[in-house]
């Protein structure tokens, strides 16, 4: 496996803005890092599940991808639009009664199954960098674990950023929410452009 291109692709894709990173930042900003941790664990568990599925069903997905891709695009885009609207319309954190709404382990886990970025990332990294060189079960499991660990570091970095700048971000919360919503909107539109 060409390790340097693999690692470059994985790091760039993992640390660039996407639904996981934006939602991790927002959860830590709203809840603090400790209370956002269940959501981050849900994202991580879902990421691991997607990576395993990408490994073991990659060939079948590629066979059916032309038929499945449009529905993945539609669902992923609609969910990102929903998240963008929810963030843009969200109340001030001081006005929220239930700060944990939407940031549970379950929501982090389920986000992965409609997160087009992570699904396509899993398919791409496995088919491009792993399968041409080794298709053993142990390699697939190890690569899935490695990708999940790197993903966990990425969402933790974004969450730490959200927690560290919580006071600043809360002071400019409305502007921040609009920027985050616009980034999600851009992510949704970039699927179609």
mmCIF file of N, CA and C in Angstrom, residues 19-69:
data_model
loop_
_atom_site.group_PDB
_atom_site.id
_atom_site.type_symbol
_atom_site.label_atom_id
_atom_site.label_comp_id
_atom_site.label_asym_id
_atom_site.label_seq_id
_atom_site.Cartn_x
_atom_site.Cartn_y
_atom_site.Cartn_z
ATOM 1 N N UNK A 19 -20.055 17.277 7.994
ATOM 2 C CA UNK A 19 -21.076 17.180 9.040
ATOM 3 C C UNK A 19 -20.524 16.722 10.402
ATOM 4 N N UNK A 20 -19.647 15.728 10.423
ATOM 5 C CA UNK A 20 -19.102 15.253 11.706
ATOM 6 C C UNK A 20 -18.338 16.344 12.428
ATOM 7 N N UNK A 21 -17.437 17.009 11.727
ATOM 8 C CA UNK A 21 -16.591 18.012 12.362
ATOM 9 C C UNK A 21 -17.387 19.244 12.786
ATOM 10 N N UNK A 22 -18.287 19.691 11.938
ATOM 11 C CA UNK A 22 -19.090 20.875 12.272
ATOM 12 C C UNK A 22 -20.000 20.581 13.458
ATOM 13 N N UNK A 23 -20.637 19.407 13.435
ATOM 14 C CA UNK A 23 -21.528 19.055 14.546
ATOM 15 C C UNK A 23 -20.733 18.816 15.833
ATOM 16 N N UNK A 24 -19.527 18.295 15.740
ATOM 17 C CA UNK A 24 -18.684 18.093 16.926
ATOM 18 C C UNK A 24 -18.299 19.428 17.539
ATOM 19 N N UNK A 25 -17.906 20.370 16.694
ATOM 20 C CA UNK A 25 -17.580 21.709 17.170
ATOM 21 C C UNK A 25 -18.786 22.336 17.863
ATOM 22 N N UNK A 26 -19.943 22.239 17.233
ATOM 23 C CA UNK A 26 -21.146 22.852 17.796
ATOM 24 C C UNK A 26 -21.586 22.169 19.084
ATOM 25 N N UNK A 27 -21.453 20.850 19.152
ATOM 26 C CA UNK A 27 -21.855 20.152 20.377
ATOM 27 C C UNK A 27 -20.983 20.560 21.554
ATOM 28 N N UNK A 28 -19.673 20.663 21.340
ATOM 29 C CA UNK A 28 -18.775 21.067 22.430
ATOM 30 C C UNK A 28 -18.978 22.536 22.780
ATOM 31 N N UNK A 29 -19.288 23.347 21.803
ATOM 32 C CA UNK A 29 -19.562 24.763 22.076
ATOM 33 C C UNK A 29 -20.802 24.912 22.942
ATOM 34 N N UNK A 30 -21.825 24.130 22.641
ATOM 35 C CA UNK A 30 -23.077 24.230 23.383
ATOM 36 C C UNK A 30 -23.025 23.540 24.744
ATOM 37 N N UNK A 31 -22.408 22.360 24.773
ATOM 38 C CA UNK A 31 -22.487 21.520 25.962
ATOM 39 C C UNK A 31 -21.220 21.511 26.794
ATOM 40 N N UNK A 32 -20.118 21.902 26.213
ATOM 41 C CA UNK A 32 -18.822 21.689 26.828
ATOM 42 C C UNK A 32 -18.315 20.322 26.391
ATOM 43 N N UNK A 33 -17.026 20.129 26.490
ATOM 44 C CA UNK A 33 -16.400 18.923 25.961
ATOM 45 C C UNK A 33 -16.885 17.659 26.669
ATOM 46 N N UNK A 34 -17.011 17.718 27.976
ATOM 47 C CA UNK A 34 -17.401 16.523 28.735
ATOM 48 C C UNK A 34 -18.807 16.052 28.362
ATOM 49 N N UNK A 35 -19.754 16.971 28.284
ATOM 50 C CA UNK A 35 -21.128 16.583 27.968
ATOM 51 C C UNK A 35 -21.333 16.273 26.493
ATOM 52 N N UNK A 36 -20.414 16.724 25.627
ATOM 53 C CA UNK A 36 -20.491 16.416 24.201
ATOM 54 C C UNK A 36 -19.878 15.054 23.892
ATOM 55 N N UNK A 37 -19.166 14.480 24.856
ATOM 56 C CA UNK A 37 -18.427 13.239 24.610
ATOM 57 C C UNK A 37 -19.300 12.078 24.140
ATOM 58 N N UNK A 38 -20.526 11.872 24.668
ATOM 59 C CA UNK A 38 -21.361 10.786 24.123
ATOM 60 C C UNK A 38 -21.639 10.947 22.625
ATOM 61 N N UNK A 39 -21.880 12.171 22.189
ATOM 62 C CA UNK A 39 -22.093 12.415 20.760
ATOM 63 C C UNK A 39 -20.836 12.048 19.970
ATOM 64 N N UNK A 40 -19.670 12.446 20.469
ATOM 65 C CA UNK A 40 -18.412 12.151 19.794
ATOM 66 C C UNK A 40 -18.163 10.646 19.738
ATOM 67 N N UNK A 41 -18.524 9.942 20.785
ATOM 68 C CA UNK A 41 -18.394 8.484 20.776
ATOM 69 C C UNK A 41 -19.364 7.853 19.779
ATOM 70 N N UNK A 42 -20.555 8.412 19.667
ATOM 71 C CA UNK A 42 -21.519 7.929 18.682
ATOM 72 C C UNK A 42 -21.007 8.116 17.269
ATOM 73 N N UNK A 43 -20.411 9.286 17.009
ATOM 74 C CA UNK A 43 -19.815 9.546 15.696
ATOM 75 C C UNK A 43 -18.715 8.517 15.421
ATOM 76 N N UNK A 44 -17.903 8.251 16.430
ATOM 77 C CA UNK A 44 -16.797 7.303 16.275
ATOM 78 C C UNK A 44 -17.307 5.886 16.030
ATOM 79 N N UNK A 45 -18.299 5.458 16.791
ATOM 80 C CA UNK A 45 -18.864 4.112 16.607
ATOM 81 C C UNK A 45 -19.490 3.977 15.222
ATOM 82 N N UNK A 46 -20.204 5.001 14.791
ATOM 83 C CA UNK A 46 -20.805 4.980 13.458
ATOM 84 C C UNK A 46 -19.749 4.973 12.363
ATOM 85 N N UNK A 47 -18.679 5.717 12.577
ATOM 86 C CA UNK A 47 -17.573 5.744 11.619
ATOM 87 C C UNK A 47 -16.956 4.354 11.486
ATOM 88 N N UNK A 48 -16.749 3.679 12.604
ATOM 89 C CA UNK A 48 -16.181 2.328 12.564
ATOM 90 C C UNK A 48 -17.103 1.375 11.805
ATOM 91 N N UNK A 49 -18.398 1.486 12.062
ATOM 92 C CA UNK A 49 -19.361 0.631 11.358
ATOM 93 C C UNK A 49 -19.321 0.890 9.856
ATOM 94 N N UNK A 50 -19.271 2.158 9.465
ATOM 95 C CA UNK A 50 -19.219 2.500 8.042
ATOM 96 C C UNK A 50 -17.923 2.000 7.412
ATOM 97 N N UNK A 51 -16.806 2.126 8.119
ATOM 98 C CA UNK A 51 -15.536 1.652 7.568
ATOM 99 C C UNK A 51 -15.561 0.139 7.373
ATOM 100 N N UNK A 52 -16.121 -0.592 8.335
ATOM 101 C CA UNK A 52 -16.231 -2.043 8.173
ATOM 102 C C UNK A 52 -17.140 -2.397 7.005
ATOM 103 N N UNK A 53 -18.264 -1.715 6.905
ATOM 104 C CA UNK A 53 -19.164 -1.961 5.774
ATOM 105 C C UNK A 53 -18.491 -1.641 4.446
ATOM 106 N N UNK A 54 -17.728 -0.548 4.429
ATOM 107 C CA UNK A 54 -17.019 -0.188 3.199
ATOM 108 C C UNK A 54 -16.015 -1.264 2.817
ATOM 109 N N UNK A 55 -15.371 -1.827 3.815
ATOM 110 C CA UNK A 55 -14.397 -2.900 3.542
ATOM 111 C C UNK A 55 -15.076 -4.135 2.976
ATOM 112 N N UNK A 56 -16.085 -4.608 3.669
ATOM 113 C CA UNK A 56 -16.649 -5.910 3.337
ATOM 114 C C UNK A 56 -17.671 -5.887 2.213
ATOM 115 N N UNK A 57 -18.187 -4.734 1.895
ATOM 116 C CA UNK A 57 -19.179 -4.648 0.828
ATOM 117 C C UNK A 57 -18.757 -3.716 -0.311
ATOM 118 N N UNK A 58 -17.483 -3.365 -0.362
ATOM 119 C CA UNK A 58 -16.992 -2.420 -1.359
ATOM 120 C C UNK A 58 -17.242 -2.892 -2.792
ATOM 121 N N UNK A 59 -16.941 -4.108 -3.064
ATOM 122 C CA UNK A 59 -17.146 -4.604 -4.429
ATOM 123 C C UNK A 59 -18.619 -4.604 -4.813
ATOM 124 N N UNK A 60 -19.469 -5.023 -3.905
ATOM 125 C CA UNK A 60 -20.907 -5.023 -4.191
ATOM 126 C C UNK A 60 -21.424 -3.597 -4.372
ATOM 127 N N UNK A 61 -20.957 -2.672 -3.533
ATOM 128 C CA UNK A 61 -21.388 -1.279 -3.664
ATOM 129 C C UNK A 61 -20.970 -0.700 -5.003
ATOM 130 N N UNK A 62 -19.769 -1.002 -5.427
ATOM 131 C CA UNK A 62 -19.339 -0.476 -6.717
ATOM 132 C C UNK A 62 -20.166 -1.035 -7.863
ATOM 133 N N UNK A 63 -20.590 -2.251 -7.707
ATOM 134 C CA UNK A 63 -21.441 -2.841 -8.739
ATOM 135 C C UNK A 63 -22.790 -2.117 -8.820
ATOM 136 N N UNK A 64 -23.339 -1.772 -7.657
ATOM 137 C CA UNK A 64 -24.658 -1.133 -7.613
ATOM 138 C C UNK A 64 -24.591 0.381 -7.469
ATOM 139 N N UNK A 65 -23.407 0.960 -7.357
ATOM 140 C CA UNK A 65 -23.265 2.379 -7.073
ATOM 141 C C UNK A 65 -24.029 3.297 -8.024
ATOM 142 N N UNK A 66 -24.020 3.050 -9.334
ATOM 143 C CA UNK A 66 -24.771 3.968 -10.194
ATOM 144 C C UNK A 66 -26.254 4.071 -9.803
ATOM 145 N N UNK A 67 -26.820 2.968 -9.317
ATOM 146 C CA UNK A 67 -28.235 3.001 -8.914
ATOM 147 C C UNK A 67 -28.414 3.561 -7.503
ATOM 148 N N UNK A 68 -27.441 3.364 -6.645
ATOM 149 C CA UNK A 68 -27.552 3.776 -5.238
ATOM 150 C C UNK A 68 -27.091 5.212 -5.036
ATOM 151 N N UNK A 69 -26.142 5.667 -5.844
ATOM 152 C CA UNK A 69 -25.504 6.963 -5.623
ATOM 153 C C UNK A 69 -26.508 8.116 -5.584
#
